[in-house]
XYZ file of C-alpha atoms in Angstrom:
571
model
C 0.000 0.000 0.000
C 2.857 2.321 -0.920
C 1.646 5.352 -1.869
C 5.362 6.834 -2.718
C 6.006 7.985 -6.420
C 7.592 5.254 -7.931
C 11.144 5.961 -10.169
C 11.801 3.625 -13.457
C 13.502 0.734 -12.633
C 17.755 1.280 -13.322
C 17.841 4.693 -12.279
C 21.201 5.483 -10.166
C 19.490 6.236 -7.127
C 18.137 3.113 -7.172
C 20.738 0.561 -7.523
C 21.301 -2.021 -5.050
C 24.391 -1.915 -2.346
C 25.185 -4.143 0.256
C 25.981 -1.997 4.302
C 29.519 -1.260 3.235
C 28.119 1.117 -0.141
C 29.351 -1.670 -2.448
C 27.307 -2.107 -5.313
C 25.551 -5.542 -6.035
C 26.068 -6.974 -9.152
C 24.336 -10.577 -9.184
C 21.788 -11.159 -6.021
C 20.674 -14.077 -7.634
C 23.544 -16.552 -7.452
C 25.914 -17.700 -5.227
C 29.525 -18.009 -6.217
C 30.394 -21.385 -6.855
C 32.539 -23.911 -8.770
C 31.241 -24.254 -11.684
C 27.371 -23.948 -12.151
C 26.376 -26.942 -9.547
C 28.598 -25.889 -6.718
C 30.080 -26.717 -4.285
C 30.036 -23.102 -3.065
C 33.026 -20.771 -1.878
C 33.673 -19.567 1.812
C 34.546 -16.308 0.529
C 30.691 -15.240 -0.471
C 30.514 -12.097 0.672
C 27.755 -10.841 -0.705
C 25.522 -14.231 0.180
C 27.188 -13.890 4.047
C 26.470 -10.636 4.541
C 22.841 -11.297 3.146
C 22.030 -14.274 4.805
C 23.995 -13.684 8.508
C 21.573 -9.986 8.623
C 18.732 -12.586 7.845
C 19.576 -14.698 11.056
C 19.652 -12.075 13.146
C 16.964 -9.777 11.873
C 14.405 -11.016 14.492
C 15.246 -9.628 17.962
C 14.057 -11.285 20.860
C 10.369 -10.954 21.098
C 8.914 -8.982 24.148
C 7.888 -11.511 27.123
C 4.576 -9.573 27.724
C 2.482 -7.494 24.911
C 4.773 -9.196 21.942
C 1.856 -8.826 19.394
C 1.384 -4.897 18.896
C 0.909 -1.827 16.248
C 2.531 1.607 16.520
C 1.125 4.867 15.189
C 1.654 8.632 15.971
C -0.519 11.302 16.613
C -0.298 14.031 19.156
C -2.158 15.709 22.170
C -4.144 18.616 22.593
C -4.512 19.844 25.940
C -7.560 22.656 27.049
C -4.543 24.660 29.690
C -7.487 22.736 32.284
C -7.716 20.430 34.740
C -11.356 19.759 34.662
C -12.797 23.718 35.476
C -9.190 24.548 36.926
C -5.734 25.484 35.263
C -3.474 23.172 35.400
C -0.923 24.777 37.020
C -2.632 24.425 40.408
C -1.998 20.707 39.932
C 0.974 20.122 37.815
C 3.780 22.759 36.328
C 4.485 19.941 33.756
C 5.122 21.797 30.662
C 2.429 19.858 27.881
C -0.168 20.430 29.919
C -0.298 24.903 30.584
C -1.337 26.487 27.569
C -5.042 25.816 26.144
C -4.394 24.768 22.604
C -0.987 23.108 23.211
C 0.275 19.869 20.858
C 2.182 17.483 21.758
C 3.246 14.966 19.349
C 3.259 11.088 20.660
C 3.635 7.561 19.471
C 1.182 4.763 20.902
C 1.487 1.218 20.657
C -1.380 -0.823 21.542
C -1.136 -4.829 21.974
C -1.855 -7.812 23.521
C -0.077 -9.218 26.556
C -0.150 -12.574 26.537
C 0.067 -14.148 22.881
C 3.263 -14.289 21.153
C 4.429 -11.885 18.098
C 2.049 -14.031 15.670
C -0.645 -14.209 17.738
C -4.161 -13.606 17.398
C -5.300 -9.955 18.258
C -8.846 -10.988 19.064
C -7.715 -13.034 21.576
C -9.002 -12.770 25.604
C -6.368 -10.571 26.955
C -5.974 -7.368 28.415
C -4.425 -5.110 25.686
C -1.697 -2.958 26.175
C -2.190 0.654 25.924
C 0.773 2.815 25.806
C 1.986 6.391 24.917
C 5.096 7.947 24.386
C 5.115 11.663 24.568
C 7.777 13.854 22.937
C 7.281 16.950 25.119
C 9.807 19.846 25.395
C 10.927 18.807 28.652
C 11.949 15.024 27.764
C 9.597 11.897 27.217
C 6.986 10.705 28.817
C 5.627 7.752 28.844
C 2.472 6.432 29.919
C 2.120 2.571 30.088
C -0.741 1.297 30.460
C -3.863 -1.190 29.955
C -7.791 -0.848 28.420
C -8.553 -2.253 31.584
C -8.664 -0.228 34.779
C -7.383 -2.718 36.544
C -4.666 -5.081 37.442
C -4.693 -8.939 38.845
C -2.341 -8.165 41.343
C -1.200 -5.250 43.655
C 2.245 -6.075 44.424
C 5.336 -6.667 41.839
C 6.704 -9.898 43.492
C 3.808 -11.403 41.666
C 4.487 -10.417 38.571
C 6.382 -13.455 37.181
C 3.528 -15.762 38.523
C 0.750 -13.978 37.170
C 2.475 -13.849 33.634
C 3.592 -17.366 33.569
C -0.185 -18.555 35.074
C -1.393 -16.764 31.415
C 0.931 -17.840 30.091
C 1.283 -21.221 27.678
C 1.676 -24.590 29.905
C 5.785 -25.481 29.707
C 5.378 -29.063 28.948
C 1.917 -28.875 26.665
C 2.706 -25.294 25.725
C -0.792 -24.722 25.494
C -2.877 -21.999 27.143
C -4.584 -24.115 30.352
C -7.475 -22.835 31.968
C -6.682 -25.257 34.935
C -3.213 -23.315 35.543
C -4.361 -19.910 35.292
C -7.412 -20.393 37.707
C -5.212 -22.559 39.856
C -3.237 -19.282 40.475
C -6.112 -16.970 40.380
C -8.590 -19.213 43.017
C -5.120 -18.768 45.422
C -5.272 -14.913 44.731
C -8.536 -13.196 45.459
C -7.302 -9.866 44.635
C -7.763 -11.343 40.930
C -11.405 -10.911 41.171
C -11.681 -7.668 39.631
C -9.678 -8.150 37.301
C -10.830 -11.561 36.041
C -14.864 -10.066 36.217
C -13.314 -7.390 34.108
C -11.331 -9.760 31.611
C -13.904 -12.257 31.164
C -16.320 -10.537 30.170
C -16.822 -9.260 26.284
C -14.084 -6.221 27.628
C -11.564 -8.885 27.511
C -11.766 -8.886 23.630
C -12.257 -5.481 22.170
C -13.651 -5.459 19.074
C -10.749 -3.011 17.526
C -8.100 -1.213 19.173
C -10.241 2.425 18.071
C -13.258 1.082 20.162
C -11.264 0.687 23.804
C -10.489 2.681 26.164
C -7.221 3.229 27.549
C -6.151 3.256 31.574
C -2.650 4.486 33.403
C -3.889 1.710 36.227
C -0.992 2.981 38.122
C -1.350 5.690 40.506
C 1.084 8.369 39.737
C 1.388 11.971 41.428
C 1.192 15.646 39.890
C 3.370 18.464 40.849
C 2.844 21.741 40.670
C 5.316 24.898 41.040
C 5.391 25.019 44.622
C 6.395 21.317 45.105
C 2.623 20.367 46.736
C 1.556 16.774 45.556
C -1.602 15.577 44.010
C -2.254 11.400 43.594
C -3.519 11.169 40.027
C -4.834 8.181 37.513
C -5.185 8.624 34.286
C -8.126 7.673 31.173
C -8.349 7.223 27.838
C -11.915 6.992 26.785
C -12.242 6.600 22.262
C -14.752 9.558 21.085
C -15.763 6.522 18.138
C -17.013 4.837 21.695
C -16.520 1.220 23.098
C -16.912 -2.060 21.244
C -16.346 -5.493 22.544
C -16.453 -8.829 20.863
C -18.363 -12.438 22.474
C -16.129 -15.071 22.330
C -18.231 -16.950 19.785
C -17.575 -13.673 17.836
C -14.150 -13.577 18.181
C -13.805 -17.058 16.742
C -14.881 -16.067 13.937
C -12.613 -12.953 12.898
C -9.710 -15.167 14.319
C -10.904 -17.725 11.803
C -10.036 -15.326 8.902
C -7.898 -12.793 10.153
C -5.201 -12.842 13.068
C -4.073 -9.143 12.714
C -7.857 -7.388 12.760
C -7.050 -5.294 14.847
C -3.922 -3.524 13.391
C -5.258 -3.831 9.939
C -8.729 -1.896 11.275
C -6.334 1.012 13.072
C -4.251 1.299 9.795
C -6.731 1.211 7.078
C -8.480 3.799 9.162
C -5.467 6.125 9.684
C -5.029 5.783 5.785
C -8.528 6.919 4.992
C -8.221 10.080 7.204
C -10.379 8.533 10.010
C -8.217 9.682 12.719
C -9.080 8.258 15.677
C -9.397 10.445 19.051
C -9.657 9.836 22.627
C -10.638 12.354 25.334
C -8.039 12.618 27.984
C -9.125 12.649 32.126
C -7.370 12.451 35.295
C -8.649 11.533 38.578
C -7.303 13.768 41.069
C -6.795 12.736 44.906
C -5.224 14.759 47.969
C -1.612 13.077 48.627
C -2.166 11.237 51.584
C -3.366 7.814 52.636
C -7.422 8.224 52.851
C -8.057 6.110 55.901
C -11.647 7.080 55.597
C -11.759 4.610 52.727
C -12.244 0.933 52.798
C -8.923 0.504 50.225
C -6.083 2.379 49.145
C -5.429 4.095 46.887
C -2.466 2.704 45.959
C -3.707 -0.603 45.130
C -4.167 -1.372 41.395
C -6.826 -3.955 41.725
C -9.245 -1.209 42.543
C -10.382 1.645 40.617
C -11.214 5.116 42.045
C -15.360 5.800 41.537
C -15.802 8.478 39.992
C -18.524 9.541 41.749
C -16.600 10.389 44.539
C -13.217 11.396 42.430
C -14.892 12.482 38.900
C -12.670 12.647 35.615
C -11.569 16.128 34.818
C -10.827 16.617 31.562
C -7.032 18.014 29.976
C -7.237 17.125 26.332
C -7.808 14.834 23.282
C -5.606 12.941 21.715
C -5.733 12.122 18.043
C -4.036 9.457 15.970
C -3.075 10.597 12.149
C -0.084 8.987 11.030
C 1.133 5.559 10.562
C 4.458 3.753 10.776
C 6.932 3.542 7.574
C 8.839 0.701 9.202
C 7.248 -2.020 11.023
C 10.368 -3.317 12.752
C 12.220 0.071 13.523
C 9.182 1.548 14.653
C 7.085 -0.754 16.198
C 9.526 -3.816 17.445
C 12.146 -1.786 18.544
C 10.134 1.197 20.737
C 10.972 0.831 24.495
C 8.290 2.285 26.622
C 8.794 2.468 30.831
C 7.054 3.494 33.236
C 9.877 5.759 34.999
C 10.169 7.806 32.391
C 8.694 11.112 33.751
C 8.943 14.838 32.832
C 8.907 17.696 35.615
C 5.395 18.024 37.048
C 5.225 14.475 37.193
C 5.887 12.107 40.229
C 6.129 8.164 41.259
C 3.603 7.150 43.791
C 4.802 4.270 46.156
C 2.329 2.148 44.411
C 3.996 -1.364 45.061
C 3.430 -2.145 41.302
C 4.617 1.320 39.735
C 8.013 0.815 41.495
C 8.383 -2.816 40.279
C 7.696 -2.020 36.589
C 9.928 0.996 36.800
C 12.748 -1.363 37.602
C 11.544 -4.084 34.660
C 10.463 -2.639 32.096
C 13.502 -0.286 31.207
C 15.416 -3.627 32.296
C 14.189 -5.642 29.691
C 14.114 -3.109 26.897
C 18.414 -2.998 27.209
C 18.155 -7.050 26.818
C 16.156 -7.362 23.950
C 16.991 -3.806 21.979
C 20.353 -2.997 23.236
C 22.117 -0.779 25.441
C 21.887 2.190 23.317
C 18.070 1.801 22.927
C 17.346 5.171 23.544
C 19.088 6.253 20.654
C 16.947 4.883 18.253
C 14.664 7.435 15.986
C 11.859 5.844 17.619
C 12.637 6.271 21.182
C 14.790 9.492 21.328
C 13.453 13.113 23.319
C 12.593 14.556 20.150
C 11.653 17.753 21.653
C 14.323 18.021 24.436
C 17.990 18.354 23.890
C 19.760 15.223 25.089
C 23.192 15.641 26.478
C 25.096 12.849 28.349
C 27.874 10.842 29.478
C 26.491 7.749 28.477
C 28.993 6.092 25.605
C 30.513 2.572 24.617
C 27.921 -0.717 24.557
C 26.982 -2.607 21.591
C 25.402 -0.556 18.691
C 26.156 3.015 19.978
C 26.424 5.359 16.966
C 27.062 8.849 18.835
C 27.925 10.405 21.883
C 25.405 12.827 23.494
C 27.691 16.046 23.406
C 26.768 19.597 23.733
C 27.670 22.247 21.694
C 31.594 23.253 22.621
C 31.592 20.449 25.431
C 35.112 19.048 25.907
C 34.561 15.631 23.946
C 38.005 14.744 26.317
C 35.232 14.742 29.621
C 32.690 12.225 30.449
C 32.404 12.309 34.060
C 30.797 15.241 35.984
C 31.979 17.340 37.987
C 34.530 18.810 36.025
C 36.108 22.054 35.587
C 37.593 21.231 31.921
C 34.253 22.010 29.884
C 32.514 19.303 30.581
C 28.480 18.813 31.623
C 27.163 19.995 34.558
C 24.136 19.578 36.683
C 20.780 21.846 35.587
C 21.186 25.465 37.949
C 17.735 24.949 39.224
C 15.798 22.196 41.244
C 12.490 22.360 41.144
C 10.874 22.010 44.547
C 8.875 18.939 45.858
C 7.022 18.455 48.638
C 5.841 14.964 49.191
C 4.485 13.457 52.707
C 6.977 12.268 55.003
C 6.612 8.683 55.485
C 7.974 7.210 58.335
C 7.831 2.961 58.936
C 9.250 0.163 59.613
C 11.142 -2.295 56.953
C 8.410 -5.369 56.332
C 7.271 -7.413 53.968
C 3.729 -7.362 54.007
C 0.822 -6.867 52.110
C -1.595 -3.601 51.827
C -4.205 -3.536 54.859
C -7.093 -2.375 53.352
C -7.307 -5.584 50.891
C -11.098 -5.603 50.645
C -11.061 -8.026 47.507
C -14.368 -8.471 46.575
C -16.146 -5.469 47.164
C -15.081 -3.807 43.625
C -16.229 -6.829 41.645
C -19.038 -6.684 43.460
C -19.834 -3.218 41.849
C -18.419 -4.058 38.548
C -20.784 -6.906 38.143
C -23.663 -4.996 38.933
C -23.208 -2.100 36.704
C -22.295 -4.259 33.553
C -24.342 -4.162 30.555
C -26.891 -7.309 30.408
C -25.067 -9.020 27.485
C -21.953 -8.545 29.003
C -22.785 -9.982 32.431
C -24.384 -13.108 30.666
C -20.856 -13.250 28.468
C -18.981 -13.387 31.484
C -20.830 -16.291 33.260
C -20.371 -18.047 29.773
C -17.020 -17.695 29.611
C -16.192 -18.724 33.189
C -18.539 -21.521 33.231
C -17.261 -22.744 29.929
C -13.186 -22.251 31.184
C -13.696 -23.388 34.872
C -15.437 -26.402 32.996
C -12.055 -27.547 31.943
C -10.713 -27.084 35.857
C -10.095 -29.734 38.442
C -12.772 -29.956 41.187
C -10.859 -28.241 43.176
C -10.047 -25.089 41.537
C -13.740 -24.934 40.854
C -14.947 -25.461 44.525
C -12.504 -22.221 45.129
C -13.689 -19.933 42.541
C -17.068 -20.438 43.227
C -16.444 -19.924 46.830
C -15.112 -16.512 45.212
C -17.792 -15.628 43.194
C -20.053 -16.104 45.714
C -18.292 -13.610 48.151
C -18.673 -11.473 45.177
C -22.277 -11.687 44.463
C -25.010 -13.824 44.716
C -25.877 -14.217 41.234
C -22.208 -14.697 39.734
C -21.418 -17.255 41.779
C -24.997 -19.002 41.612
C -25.046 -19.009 37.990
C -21.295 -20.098 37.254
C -21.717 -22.961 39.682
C -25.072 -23.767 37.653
C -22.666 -24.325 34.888
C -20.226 -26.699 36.274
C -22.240 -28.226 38.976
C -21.245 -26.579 42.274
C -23.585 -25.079 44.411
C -23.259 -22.355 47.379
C -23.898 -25.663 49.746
C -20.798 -27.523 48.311
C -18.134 -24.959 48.945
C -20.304 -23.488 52.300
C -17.813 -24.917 54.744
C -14.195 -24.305 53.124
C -12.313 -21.609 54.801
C -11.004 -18.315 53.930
C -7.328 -19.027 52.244
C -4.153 -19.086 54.427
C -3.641 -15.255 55.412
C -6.334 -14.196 53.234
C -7.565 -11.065 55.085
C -11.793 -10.849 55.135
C -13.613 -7.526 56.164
C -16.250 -7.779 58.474
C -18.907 -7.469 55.540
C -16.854 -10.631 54.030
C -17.649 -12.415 56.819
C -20.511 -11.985 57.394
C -21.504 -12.953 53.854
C -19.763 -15.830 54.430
C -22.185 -16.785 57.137
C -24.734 -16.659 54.536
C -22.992 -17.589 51.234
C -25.458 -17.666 47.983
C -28.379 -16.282 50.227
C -27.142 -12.715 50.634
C -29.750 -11.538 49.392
C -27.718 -9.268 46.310
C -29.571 -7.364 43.660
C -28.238 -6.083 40.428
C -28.856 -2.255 40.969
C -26.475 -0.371 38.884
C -27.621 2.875 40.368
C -26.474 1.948 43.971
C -22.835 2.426 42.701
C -23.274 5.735 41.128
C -20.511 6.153 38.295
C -18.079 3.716 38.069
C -15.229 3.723 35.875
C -15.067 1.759 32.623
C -19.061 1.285 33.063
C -20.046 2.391 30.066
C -22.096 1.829 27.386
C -20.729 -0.871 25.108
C -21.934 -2.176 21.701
C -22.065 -5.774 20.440
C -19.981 -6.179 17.550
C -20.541 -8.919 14.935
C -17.657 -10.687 13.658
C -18.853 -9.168 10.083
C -18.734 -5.621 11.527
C -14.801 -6.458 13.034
C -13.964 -7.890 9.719
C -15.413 -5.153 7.417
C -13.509 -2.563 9.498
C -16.154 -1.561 11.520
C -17.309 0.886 9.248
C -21.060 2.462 10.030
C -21.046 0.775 13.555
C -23.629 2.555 15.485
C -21.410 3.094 18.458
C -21.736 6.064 20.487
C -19.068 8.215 21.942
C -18.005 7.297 25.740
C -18.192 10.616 27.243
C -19.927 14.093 26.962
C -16.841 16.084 25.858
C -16.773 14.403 22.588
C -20.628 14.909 21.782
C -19.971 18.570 21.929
């Protein structure tokens, strides 16, 4: 689909060279002796060509493998919902009404390898790379609001529970409930995943979540906790998993061939921006922190304020430099913008730039794809495999690479912005977050899920824990039931377990219950639960979501009647 002007074939600015400039005369044969071979050692040509060919496959990501790049850029209102910005943050992208900042996103899937199917159940990666003046910043995140675990330790075990079995190397739904009926902070997540959010129907028709909690900072160093949304103006679209069979049936890549085609025909896709905004402290008048990724933040008590919309317009030119080869992390920050202590956040801040210098390189950063476009870059970073520069500034001694120095070379920025953070005093421990309450959340997601969607979810579970040993099943029933009534009375319908089979096993070893948990324990299946969506007030991610047909997905959901997710896109 090269759209480039084409020149006649022959011309001299066409002619074919090997890396070294050297002009290639025969790329068809091999040098041999005589016409049958056997072949020389001294190919150069055919080693050069074939040795690149080994290694032109770097290693594959271990999590969101499968993914598409494009670019596009933000503009911001100069607003925090009614407010400047400034009273929140003095990051730079956000100040002015009107401001653009150009970006590259990659969405993906998490679990499925490089050639896997994009309409698979899995979260899906959702992840932006902004090239403001002060630096990158990147914001990685999910279309889901939430997380399976809270605390980073986990991290391998959750992935490799997902992941495919290492003797059968197929996906098991024995090992990944195994893990998850041991892990009841999974609950919101997995009501979340399993229903028809777990397979979005494109990558235009999700939304997009920090799930992290992250911190603001404005000019006077005061703190602000903060999430941040993604919701798509073309609105939400999810796929059943009957659905889903089919596109996958016919198409593996749907979802990257739906964002490109649509880039390419000037549909540019946009999504309104939001934060959540929360005072900087540890809000022991609620029932969980704040901190914890399995939960969300309702927004009826913390509404979304709105900063900007993003919109997608341009596509990749290179599929491996652009899209294999960009390195997003979560530490990558600008001024104005903070960690929290958010046990998660500080374990993918470690990983994920860790495993971007294994699989790209060292000199990662200095790839077109990943480099401060916007900022001036000046360092005393050099050597490793595949550096092609030093970061030097204009007139700096190229003789000094170490700082301080009074021989020209770099030297720390004159100013330090201020920051005023809590003081946190504690002890050392290893321990888990004390306001757990696991099941409260899932509670409220179930209830304020669409109809089809809840009946998708107890279809999918029932049909998955259906493959499960008894075991596993007593446990996530036992779950479900601490969830809700109705989840857990019409899963176990499915498999055969009632609230009377699993009545009498006990809460896992150091599983923490509230006092509501326990009592509904007392009563388990006969709590008497309602599905009363209004009870919850807004809730993030409940939204209105359409149906998609496989035929819609596979026509490029062109003329879907799908309705934008929030009011600032209606007007």
């Amino acid at each position: 689909m090269d759209k480039s002007p084409k020149a006649p074939s022959g011309t001299p600015d066409q002619v074919l060279t090997n890396r070294q400039g050297h002009p290639i005369t025969n790329n068809q044969s091999q040098r041999t002796v005589g016409s049958r071979g056997p072949a020389t050692l001294e190919n150069y040509q055919f080693l050069e060509k074939i040795t690149h060919f080994d290694r032109e496959r770097i290693p594959e990501r271990v999590v969101h493998a499968r993914g598409f790049v494009c670019y596009g850029e933000l503009e911001v209102t100069g607003k925090i919902g009614d407010e400047p910005a400034s009273k929140y943050t003095r990051a730079k992208l956000f100040q002015e009404a009107g401001k653009k900042t150009p970006l590259a996103i990659r969405f993906s899937t998490v679990i499925g390898g490089r050639d896997s199917s994009e309409v698979a159940r899995d979260p899906r990666g959702f992840a932006v790379k902004f090239y403001t003046e002060d630096g990158n910043w990147d914001l990685v995140g999910n279309n889901l609001a939430v997380f399976f675990i809270r605390d980073a330790i986990k991290f391998p075990d959750v992935i490799h529970s997902l992941k495919p079995d290492p003797i059968t190397f197929r996906q098991e739904p024995n090992r990944i409930f195994d893990f998850m009926s041991q892990t009841p902070e999974s609950m919101h997540m997995l009501t979340h995943l399993f229903s028809p959010r777990g397979i979005p129907a494109s990558y235009r028709h999700m939304e997009g979540f920090g799930v992290n909690t992250y911190k603001m900072v404005n000019a006077q160093g005061d703190t602000v906790l903060v999430k941040y949304h993604f919701h798509p103006r073309c609105g939400l679209a999810s796929l059943t998993a009957e659905e889903a069979a089919k596109v996958q049936g016919q198409d593996l890549g749907s979802a990257s061939k739906d964002l490109y085609e649509a880039i390419e025909r000037g549909e540019h896709p946009q999504w309104d921006m939001y934060v959540q905004i929360m005072e900087d402290h540890d809000h022991p008048e609620l029932d969980w922190d704040p901190l914890d990724d399995t939960k969300i933040w309702p927004e009826k008590d913390f509404p979304l304020r709105h900063v900007g919309v993003m919109t997608l317009n341009r596509n990749v030119q290179d599929h491996f430099n652009e899209n294999e080869q960009i390195a997003m992390g979560t530490g990558v920050l600008v001024d104005g913008l903070d960690f929290s202590d958010d046990k998660m956040l500080v374990g993918r801040t470690f990983s994920y730039s860790d495993t971007q210098r294994y699989r790209v390189g060292t000199n990662y950063l200095q790839l077109p794809v990943n480099q401060a476009k916007n900022a001036r870059v000046f360092t005393n970073l050099n050597g490793g495999q595949m550096s092609y520069r030093r970061d030097l500034a204009p007139g700096q001694n190229p003789h000094i690479n170490f700082e301080p120095s009074i021989h020209n070379g770099l030297h720390e920025s004159p100013r330090e912005e201020p920051n005023n953070p809590p003081e946190i005093r504690g002890r050392l421990t290893r321990s888990v977050l004390e306001r757990r309450n696991d099941y409260v959340q899932a509670r409220g997601r179930y209830c304020t899920m669409m109809d089809w969607e809840r009946d998708d979810l107890v279809l999918n579970m029932g049909t998955l824990l259906g493959q499960c040993e008894r075991d596993v099943q007593e446990r996530m029933i036992w779950h479900f039931l601490l969830v809700h009534d109705d989840y857990g009375t019409r899963v176990g319908e499915m498999i055969g377990i009632t609230a009377d089979d699993v009545c009498n096993l006990q809460p896992l070893p150091k599983q923490v219950l509230t006092d509501e948990d326990k009592s509904r324990l007392q009563k388990l299946g006969k709590n008497g639960d309602t599905i009363d969506p209004a009870v919850w007030g807004q809730w993030t991610s409940s939204v209105k979501n359409y149906k998609a047909s496989a035929e819609e997905v596979l026509s490029g959901m062109r003329d879907v009647p799908t309705e934008p997710a929030t009011k600032e896109a209606a007007e």
